Coordinates of C-alpha atoms in Angstrom, one line a residue:
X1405 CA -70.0 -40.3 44.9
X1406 CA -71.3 -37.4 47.6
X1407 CA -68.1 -36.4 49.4
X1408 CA -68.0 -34.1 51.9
X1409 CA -65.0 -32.4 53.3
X1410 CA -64.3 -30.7 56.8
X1411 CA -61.9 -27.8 57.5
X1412 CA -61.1 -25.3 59.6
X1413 CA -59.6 -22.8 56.7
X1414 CA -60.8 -22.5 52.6
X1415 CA -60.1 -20.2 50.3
X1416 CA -61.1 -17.4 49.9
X1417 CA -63.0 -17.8 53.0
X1418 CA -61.0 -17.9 55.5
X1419 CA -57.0 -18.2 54.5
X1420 CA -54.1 -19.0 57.0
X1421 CA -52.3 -21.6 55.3
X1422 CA -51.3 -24.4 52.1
X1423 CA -55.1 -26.6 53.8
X1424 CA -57.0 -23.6 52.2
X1425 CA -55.6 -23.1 48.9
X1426 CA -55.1 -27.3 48.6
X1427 CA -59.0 -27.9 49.4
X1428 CA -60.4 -25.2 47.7
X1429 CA -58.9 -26.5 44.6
X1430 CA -58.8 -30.3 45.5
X1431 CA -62.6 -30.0 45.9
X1432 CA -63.7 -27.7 42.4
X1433 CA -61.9 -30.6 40.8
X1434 CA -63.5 -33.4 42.6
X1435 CA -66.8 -31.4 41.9
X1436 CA -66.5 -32.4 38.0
X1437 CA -67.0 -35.6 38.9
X1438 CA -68.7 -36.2 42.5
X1439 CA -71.5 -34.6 44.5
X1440 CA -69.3 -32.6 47.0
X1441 CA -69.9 -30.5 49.5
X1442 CA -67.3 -28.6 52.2
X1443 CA -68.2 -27.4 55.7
X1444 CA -66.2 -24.7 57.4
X1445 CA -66.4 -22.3 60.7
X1446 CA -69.0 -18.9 60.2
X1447 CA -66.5 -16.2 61.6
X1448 CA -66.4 -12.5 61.0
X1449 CA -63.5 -12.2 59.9
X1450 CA -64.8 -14.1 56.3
X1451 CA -62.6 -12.4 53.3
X1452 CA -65.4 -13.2 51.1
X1453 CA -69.1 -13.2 51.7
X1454 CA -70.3 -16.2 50.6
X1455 CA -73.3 -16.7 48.3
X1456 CA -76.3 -18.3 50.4
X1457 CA -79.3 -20.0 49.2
X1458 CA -81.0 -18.8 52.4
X1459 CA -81.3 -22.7 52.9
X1460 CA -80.3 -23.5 57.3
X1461 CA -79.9 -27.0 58.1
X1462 CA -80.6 -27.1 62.0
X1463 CA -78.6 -29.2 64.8
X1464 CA -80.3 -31.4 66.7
X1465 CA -78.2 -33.4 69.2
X1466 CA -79.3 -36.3 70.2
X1467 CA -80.6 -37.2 74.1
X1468 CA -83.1 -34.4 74.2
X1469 CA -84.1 -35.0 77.4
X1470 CA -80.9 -34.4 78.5
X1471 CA -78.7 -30.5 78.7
X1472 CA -75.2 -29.3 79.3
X1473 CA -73.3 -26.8 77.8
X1474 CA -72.2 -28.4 74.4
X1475 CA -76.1 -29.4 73.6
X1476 CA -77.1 -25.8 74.0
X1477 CA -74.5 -24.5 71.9
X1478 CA -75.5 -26.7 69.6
X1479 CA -79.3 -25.8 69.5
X1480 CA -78.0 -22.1 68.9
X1481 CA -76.2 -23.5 65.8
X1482 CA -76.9 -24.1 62.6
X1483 CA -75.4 -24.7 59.1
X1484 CA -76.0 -22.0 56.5
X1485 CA -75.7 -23.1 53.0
X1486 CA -74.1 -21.8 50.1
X1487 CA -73.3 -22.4 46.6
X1488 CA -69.8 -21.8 44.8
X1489 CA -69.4 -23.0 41.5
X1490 CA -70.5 -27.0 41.2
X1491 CA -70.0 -27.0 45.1
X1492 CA -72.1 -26.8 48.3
X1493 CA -70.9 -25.0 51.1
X1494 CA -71.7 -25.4 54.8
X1495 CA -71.1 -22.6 57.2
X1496 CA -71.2 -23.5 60.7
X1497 CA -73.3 -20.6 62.1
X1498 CA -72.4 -21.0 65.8
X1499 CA -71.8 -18.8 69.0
X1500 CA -68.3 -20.4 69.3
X1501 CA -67.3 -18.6 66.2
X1502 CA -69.8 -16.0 64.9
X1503 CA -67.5 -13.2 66.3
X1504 CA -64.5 -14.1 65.5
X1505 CA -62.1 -11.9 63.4
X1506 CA -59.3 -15.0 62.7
X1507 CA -59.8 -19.1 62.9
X1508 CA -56.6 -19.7 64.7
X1509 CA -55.2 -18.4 67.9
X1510 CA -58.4 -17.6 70.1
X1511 CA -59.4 -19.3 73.4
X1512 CA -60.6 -22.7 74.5
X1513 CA -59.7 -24.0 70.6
X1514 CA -59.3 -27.6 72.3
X1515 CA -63.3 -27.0 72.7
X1516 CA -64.5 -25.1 69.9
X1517 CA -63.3 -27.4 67.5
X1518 CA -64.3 -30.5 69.6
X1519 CA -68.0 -29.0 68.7
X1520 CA -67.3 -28.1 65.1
X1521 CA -66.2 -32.4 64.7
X1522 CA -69.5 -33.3 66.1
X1523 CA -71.6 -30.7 63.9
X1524 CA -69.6 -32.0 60.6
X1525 CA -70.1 -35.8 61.9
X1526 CA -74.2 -34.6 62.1
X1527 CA -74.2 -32.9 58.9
X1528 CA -72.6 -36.1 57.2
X1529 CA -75.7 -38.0 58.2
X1530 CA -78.1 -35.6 57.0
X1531 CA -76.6 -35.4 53.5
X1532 CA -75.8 -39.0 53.7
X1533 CA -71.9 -38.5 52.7
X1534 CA -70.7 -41.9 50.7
X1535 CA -67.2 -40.4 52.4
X1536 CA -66.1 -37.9 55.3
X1537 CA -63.1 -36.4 54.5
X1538 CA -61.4 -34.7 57.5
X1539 CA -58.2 -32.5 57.5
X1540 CA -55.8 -31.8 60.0
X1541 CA -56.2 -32.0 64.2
X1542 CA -59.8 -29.2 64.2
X1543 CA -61.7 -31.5 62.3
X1544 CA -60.0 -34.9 63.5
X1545 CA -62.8 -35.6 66.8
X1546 CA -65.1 -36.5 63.5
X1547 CA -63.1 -39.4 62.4
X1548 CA -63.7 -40.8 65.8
X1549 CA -67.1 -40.3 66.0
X1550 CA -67.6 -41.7 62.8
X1551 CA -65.9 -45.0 64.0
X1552 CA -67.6 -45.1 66.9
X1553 CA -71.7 -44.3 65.7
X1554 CA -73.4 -46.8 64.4
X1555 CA -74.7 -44.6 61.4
X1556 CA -70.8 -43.5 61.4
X1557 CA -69.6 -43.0 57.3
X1558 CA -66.7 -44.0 55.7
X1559 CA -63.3 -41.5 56.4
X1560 CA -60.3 -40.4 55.6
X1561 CA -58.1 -38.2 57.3
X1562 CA -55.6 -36.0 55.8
X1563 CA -52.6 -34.8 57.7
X1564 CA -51.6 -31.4 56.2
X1565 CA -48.5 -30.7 58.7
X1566 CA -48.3 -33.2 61.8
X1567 CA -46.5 -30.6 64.0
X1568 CA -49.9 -29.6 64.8
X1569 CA -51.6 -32.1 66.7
X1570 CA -54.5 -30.3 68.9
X1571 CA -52.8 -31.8 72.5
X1572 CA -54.5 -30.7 75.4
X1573 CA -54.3 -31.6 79.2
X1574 CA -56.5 -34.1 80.2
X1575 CA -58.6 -32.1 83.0
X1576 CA -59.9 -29.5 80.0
X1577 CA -61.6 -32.2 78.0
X1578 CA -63.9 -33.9 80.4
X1579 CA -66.4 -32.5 78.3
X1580 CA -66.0 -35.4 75.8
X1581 CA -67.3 -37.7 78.4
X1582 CA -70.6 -36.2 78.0
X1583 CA -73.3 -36.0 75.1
X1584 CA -72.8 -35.9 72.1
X1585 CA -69.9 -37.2 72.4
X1586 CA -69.9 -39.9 74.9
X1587 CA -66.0 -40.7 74.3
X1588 CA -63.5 -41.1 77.1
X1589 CA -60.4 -39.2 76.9
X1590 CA -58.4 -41.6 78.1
X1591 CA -58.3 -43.2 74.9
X1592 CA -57.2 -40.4 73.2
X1593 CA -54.7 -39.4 75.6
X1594 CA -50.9 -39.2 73.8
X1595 CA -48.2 -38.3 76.6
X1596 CA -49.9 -37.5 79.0
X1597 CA -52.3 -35.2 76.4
X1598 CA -55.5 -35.5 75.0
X1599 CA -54.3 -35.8 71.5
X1600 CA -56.9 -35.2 68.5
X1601 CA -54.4 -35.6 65.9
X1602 CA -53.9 -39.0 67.1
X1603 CA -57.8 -39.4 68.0
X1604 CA -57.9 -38.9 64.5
X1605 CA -55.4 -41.1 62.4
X1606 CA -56.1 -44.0 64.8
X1607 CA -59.9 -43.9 64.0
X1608 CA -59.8 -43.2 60.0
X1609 CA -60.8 -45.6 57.6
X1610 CA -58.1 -44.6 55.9
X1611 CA -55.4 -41.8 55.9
X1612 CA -53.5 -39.5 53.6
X1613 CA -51.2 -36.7 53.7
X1614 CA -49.9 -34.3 51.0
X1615 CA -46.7 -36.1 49.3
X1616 CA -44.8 -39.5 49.1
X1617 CA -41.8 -38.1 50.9
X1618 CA -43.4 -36.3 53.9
X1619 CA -45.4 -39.4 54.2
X1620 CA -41.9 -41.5 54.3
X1621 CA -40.6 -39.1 56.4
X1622 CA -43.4 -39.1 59.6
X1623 CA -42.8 -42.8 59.5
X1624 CA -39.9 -42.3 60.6
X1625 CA -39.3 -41.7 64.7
X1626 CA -37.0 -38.3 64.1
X1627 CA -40.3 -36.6 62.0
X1628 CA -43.1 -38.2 63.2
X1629 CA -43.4 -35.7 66.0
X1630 CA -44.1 -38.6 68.7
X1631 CA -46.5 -40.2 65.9
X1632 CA -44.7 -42.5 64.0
X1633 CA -44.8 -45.5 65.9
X1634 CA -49.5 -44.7 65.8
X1635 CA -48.7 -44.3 61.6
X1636 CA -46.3 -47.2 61.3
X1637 CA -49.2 -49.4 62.9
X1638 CA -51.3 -47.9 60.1
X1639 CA -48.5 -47.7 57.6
X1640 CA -51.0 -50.2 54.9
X1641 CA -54.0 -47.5 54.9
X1642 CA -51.3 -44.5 54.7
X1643 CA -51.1 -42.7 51.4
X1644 CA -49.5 -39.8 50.4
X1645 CA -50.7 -37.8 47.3
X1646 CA -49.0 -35.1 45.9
X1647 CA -50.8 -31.5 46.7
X1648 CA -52.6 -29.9 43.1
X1649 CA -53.1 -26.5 42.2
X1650 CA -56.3 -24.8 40.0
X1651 CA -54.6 -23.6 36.8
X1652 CA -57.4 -21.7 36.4
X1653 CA -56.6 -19.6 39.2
X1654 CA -52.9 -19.8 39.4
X1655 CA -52.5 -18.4 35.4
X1656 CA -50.0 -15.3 34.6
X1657 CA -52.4 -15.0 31.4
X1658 CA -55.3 -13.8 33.2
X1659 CA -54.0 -12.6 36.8
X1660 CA -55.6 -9.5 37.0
X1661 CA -53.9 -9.2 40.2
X1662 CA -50.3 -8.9 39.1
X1663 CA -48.7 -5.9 36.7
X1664 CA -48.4 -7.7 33.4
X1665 CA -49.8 -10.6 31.9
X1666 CA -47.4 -13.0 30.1
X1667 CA -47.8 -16.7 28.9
X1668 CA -44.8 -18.9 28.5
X1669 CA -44.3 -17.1 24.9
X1670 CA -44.3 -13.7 26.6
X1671 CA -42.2 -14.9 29.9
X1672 CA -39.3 -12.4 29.1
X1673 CA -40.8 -9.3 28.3
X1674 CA -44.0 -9.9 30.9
X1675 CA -41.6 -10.8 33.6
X1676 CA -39.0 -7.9 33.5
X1677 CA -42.3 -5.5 33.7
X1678 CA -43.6 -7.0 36.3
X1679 CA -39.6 -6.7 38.3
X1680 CA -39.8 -2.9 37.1
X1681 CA -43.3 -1.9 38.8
X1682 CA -42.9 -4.0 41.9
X1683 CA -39.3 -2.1 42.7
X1684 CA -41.3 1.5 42.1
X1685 CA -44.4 -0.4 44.2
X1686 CA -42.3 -1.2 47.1
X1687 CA -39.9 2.0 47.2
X1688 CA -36.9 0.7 45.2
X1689 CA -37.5 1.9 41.7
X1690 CA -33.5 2.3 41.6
X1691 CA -32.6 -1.6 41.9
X1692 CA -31.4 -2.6 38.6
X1693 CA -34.0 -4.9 36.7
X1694 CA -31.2 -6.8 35.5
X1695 CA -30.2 -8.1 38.7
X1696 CA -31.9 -11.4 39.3
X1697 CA -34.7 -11.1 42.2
X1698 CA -35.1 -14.0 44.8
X1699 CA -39.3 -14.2 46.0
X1700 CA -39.7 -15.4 49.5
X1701 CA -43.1 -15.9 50.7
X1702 CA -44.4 -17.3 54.0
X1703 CA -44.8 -17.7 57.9
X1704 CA -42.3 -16.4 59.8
X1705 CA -42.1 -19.6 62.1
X1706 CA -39.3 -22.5 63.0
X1707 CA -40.5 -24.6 60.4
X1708 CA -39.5 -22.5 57.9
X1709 CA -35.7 -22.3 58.0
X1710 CA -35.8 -18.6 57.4
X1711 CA -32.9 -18.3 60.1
X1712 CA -30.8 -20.6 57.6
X1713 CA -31.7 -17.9 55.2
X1714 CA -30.7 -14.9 57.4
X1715 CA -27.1 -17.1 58.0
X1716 CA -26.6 -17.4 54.4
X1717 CA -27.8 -14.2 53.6
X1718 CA -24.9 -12.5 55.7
X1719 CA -22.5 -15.1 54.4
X1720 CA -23.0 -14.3 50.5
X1721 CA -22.9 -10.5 50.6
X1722 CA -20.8 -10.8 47.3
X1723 CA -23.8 -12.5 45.5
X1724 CA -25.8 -10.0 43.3
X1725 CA -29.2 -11.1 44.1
X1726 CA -31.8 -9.0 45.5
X1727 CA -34.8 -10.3 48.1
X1728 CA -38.4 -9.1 48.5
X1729 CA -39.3 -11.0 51.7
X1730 CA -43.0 -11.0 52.7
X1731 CA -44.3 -12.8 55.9
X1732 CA -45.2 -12.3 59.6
X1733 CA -44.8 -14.7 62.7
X1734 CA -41.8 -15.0 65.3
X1735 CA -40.0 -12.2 66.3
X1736 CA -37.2 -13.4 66.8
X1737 CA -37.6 -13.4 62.9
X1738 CA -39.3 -10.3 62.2
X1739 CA -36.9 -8.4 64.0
X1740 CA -33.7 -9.1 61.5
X1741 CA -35.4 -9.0 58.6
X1742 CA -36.7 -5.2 59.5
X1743 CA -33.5 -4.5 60.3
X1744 CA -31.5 -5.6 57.2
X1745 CA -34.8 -4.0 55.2
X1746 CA -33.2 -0.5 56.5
X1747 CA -29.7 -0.9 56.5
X1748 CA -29.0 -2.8 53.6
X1749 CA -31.8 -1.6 51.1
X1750 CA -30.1 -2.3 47.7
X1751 CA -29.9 -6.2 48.9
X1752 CA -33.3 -6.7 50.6
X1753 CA -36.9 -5.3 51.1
X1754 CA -39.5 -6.9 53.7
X1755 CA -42.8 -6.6 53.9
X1756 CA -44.8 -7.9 57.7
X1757 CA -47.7 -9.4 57.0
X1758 CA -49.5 -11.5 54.0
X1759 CA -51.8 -9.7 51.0
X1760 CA -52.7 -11.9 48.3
X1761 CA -51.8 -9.2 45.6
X1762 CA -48.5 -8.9 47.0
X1763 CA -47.8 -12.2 46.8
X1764 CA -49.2 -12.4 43.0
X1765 CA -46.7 -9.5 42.5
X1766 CA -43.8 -11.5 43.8
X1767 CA -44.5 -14.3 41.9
X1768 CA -45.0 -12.5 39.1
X1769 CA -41.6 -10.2 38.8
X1770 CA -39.1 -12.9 40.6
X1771 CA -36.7 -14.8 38.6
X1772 CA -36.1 -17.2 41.5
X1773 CA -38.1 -18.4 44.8
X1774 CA -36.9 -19.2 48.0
X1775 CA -38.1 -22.2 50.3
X1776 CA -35.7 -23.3 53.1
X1777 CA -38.0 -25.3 55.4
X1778 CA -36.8 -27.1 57.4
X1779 CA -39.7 -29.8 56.8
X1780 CA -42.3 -28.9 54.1
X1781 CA -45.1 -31.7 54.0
X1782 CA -45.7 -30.3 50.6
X1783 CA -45.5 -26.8 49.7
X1784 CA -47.5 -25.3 47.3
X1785 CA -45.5 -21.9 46.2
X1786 CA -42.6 -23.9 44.2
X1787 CA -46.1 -25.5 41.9
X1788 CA -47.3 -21.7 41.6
X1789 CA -43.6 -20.7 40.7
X1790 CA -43.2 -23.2 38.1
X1791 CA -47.0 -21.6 36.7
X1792 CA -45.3 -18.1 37.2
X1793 CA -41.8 -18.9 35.1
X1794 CA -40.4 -18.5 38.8
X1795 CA -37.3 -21.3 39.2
X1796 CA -37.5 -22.6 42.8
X1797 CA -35.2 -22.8 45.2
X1798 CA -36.2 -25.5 48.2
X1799 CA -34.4 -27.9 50.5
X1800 CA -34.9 -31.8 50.1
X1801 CA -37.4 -32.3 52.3
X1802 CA -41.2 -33.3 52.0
X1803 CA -43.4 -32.5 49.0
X1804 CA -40.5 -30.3 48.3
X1805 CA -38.1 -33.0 47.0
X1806 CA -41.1 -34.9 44.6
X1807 CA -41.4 -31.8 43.0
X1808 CA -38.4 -29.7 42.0
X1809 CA -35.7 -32.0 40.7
X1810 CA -32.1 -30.3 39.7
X1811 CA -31.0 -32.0 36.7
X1812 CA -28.0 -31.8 34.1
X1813 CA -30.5 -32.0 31.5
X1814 CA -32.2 -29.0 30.9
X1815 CA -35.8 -30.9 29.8
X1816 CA -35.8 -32.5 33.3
X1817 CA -34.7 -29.1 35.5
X1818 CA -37.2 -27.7 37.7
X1819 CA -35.4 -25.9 39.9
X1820 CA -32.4 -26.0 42.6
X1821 CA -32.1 -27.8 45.5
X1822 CA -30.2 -27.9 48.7
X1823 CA -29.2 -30.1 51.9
X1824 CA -32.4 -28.8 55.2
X1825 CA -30.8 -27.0 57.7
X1826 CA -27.2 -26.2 56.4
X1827 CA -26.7 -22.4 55.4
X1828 CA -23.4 -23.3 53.6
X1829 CA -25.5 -25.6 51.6
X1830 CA -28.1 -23.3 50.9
X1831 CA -25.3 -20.4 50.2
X1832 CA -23.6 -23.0 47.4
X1833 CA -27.6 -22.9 46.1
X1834 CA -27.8 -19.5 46.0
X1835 CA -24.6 -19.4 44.1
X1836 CA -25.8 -21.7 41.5
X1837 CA -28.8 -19.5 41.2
X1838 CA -26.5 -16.4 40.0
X1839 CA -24.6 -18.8 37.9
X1840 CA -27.6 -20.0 36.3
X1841 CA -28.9 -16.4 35.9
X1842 CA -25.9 -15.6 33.9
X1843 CA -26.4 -18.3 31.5
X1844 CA -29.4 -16.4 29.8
X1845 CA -29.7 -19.4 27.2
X1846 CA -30.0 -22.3 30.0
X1847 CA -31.9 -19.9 31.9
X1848 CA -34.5 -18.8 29.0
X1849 CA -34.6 -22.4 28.4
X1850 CA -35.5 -23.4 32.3
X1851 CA -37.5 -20.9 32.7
X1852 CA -39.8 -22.2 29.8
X1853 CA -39.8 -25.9 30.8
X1854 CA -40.9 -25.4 34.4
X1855 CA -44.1 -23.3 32.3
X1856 CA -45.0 -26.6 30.9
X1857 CA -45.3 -28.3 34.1
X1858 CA -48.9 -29.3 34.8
X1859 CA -49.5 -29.2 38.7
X1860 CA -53.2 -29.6 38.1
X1861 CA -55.4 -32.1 40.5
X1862 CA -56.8 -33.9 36.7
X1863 CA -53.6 -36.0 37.7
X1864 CA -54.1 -36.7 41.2
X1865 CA -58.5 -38.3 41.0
X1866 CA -57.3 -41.2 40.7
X1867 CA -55.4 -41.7 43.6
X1868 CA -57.8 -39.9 46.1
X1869 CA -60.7 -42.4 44.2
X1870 CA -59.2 -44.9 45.0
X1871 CA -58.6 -44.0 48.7
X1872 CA -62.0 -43.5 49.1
X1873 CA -62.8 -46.8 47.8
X1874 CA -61.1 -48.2 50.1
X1875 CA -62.5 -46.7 52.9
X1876 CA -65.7 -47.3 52.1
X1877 CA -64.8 -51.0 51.6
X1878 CA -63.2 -50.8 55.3
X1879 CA -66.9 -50.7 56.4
X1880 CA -68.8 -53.4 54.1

């Protein structure tokens, strides 16, 4: 099957968020098995250069005889290939991006990505894709395109976090009235918007999103972020499938990037190391090792629940845990955490802003990990915790709640879990956490069985086979 996936972020491309980690690893998978290719944004700001064959695949619109703005963008675009692995990569090389340092947060988005949908719908015809596979609201215009050519190719549409829906006022997307495009806003208006999200899932052959709870959960009108009622009507091609992780990648046994390597026979010994150097990395070498260390990891934004966190945090000053914080965002969020950094110092450290070999670090040397969203369509950090030995601690939302279970049987405990939204249920977690610390035999034991779980996407082929299948039936 030739499968080729569009996306605004891909690891280690271009990295803001779970879509880049879950595709790059979704697709080497896939790429045992199918002819696969991804297509992503040329910016900059690229943390990797990517390998090129020197191979450009040019745009050529349609209507030739005809010129406005997007047309000559797009004959100043082209796609650059590369190679990674058993994958082929597309880099759109395009004005609209070329000079960007970051994907997100730059001006007229509502258009740039509106013209990175229709160059991903054009590259699908010239490799002939037996699937499009689209994620999230930058790459949703494709869907519709795709329904609405007559050379259009099966798709699927995954939903990654439906908060973010790409709404924009009507009067800034006229431009979709004219080639390529040829669509009328109108019917993608949501509210009074012009909605791509919606555009999107209403067009899909078929659509996914990244667990069996958060799907449950947007069907419902107090999460669906004003979309339920547009899923509900699609509720029989609606599947959600459990996020992945490469276990190739995500390995304590060959990080390179952490202090000390450890398997699950070496979990002990490897992980108190790790807790040592990261207190003398970050300026604490004079927090006691033995104390048990709470990771948190993440964007700094409602969503999150981190002001649940700071609430329980104040509220359990007798609890002997200590917290290395790393994230960036809101500063109504920032702004507390710095503070507490420097006035309580032998309780918590923070660190603004995201490195990769920080986070390893964390991961590495924390007993526990920290997730208190307040909804969590998946989550990947409590799958790379149970990798790391790390036992999580996450509300019962989302992806969250199909993948940590707190059980009286030690075989079946993965980690501890708390009520969304209510500190004095997250405190009581936190003081299980100590109490479970304490008990080094149940802990030792824990600790061990969440190393066995395998998070690898060998489990999950099947399910996004069959998805395809039936999208590709949807059009026979």
């Amino acid at each position: 099957m030739k499968i080729l996936h569009a996306t605004a972020e891909y690891f280690p491309y271009i990295k803001m968020g779970g879509l880049s980690d879950m595709l790059a690893s979704l697709s080497k998978e896939q790429s045992q098995n199918h002819q696969v290719s991804v297509t992503l944004p040329q910016i900059r700001g690229l943390k990797e250069k990517p390998d090129f064959t020197g191979k450009t695949i040019p745009i050529l619109p349609p209507f030739p005889e005809k010129t406005n703005v997007v047309l000559e963008i797009l004959k100043d675009s082209c796609f650059r290939e590369a190679e990674k692995g058993r994958l082929k990569l597309y880099f759109f090389d395009s004005p609209l991006f070329r000079d960007l340092e970051t994907i997100y947060g730059n001006s007229d988005e509502h258009f740039r990505f509106a013209v990175y949908s229709y160059a991903a719908f054009y590259l699908s015809q010239v490799l002939d894709a037996d699937v499009f596979h689209a994620h999230d609201w930058h790459t949703a215009m494709a869907p519709v395109l795709q329904k609405y050519s007559p050379e259009g190719k099966p798709s699927v549409f995954t939903i990654h976090n439906l908060a973010y829906q790409g709404d924009h006022p009507l009067w800034m997307t006229g431009f979709l009235k004219e080639a390529p495009f040829l669509l009328h806003p109108e019917f993608l208006l949501h509210e009074g918007k012009t909605n791509y999200l919606k555009a999107g899932l209403l067009s899909a052959d078929q659509i996914t999103t990244v667990s069996p709870g958060y799907r449950e959960e947007t069907l419902l009108d107090a999460n669906g972020f004003g979309l339920a009622e547009a899923l509900r009507r699609r509720s029989e091609d609606y599947t959600g499938i459990i996020n992945g992780i490469d276990p190739e990648e995500w390995n304590p046994s060959n990080d390179i990037r952490i202090f000390e390597r450890f398997d699950r026979n070496t979990n002990k010994e490897g992980k108190l190391k790790n807790k040592i150097e990261l207190y003398k990395e970050i300026g604490r070498p004079l927090i006691d090792p033995d104390r048990s260390l709470v990771g948190i990891i993440g964007r700094l934004t409602y969503q999150k629940g981190y002001s649940v966190f700071l609430q329980s945090f104040q509220e359990r000053k007798h609890l002997s845990h200590y917290y290395i914080f790393q994230g960036a965002g809101e500063k109504d969020l920032e702004n507390p955490l710095f503070h507490l950094s420097h006035t309580e110092q032998d309780r918590i450290y923070f660190y603004k802003g995201y490195s990769e070999e920080l986070a390893r670090k964390i991961e590495a040397a924390s007993d526990f990990f920290l997730m208190p969203s307040l909804f969590e369509p998946c989550g990947l950090n409590q799958l790379y915790s149970h990798a790391y030995g790390t036992i999580p601690i996450v509300s019962r939302v989302g992806g969250l709640k199909d993948t940590v279970v707190e059980s009286s049987q030690n075989k079946y405990y993965t980690g501890i879990v708390f009520e969304p939204n209510d500190p004095s249920s997250l405190g009581y977690a936190l003081e299980r956490a100590e109490t479970l610390y304490k008990d080094k035999i149940k802990f030792y034991e824990v600790r061990e069985n969440i190393m066995k779980q395998d998070w690898s996407w060998k489990n999950r082929m099947g399910e996004y086979e069959t998805v395809y299948k039936r999208a590709i039936a949807k059009r026979k």
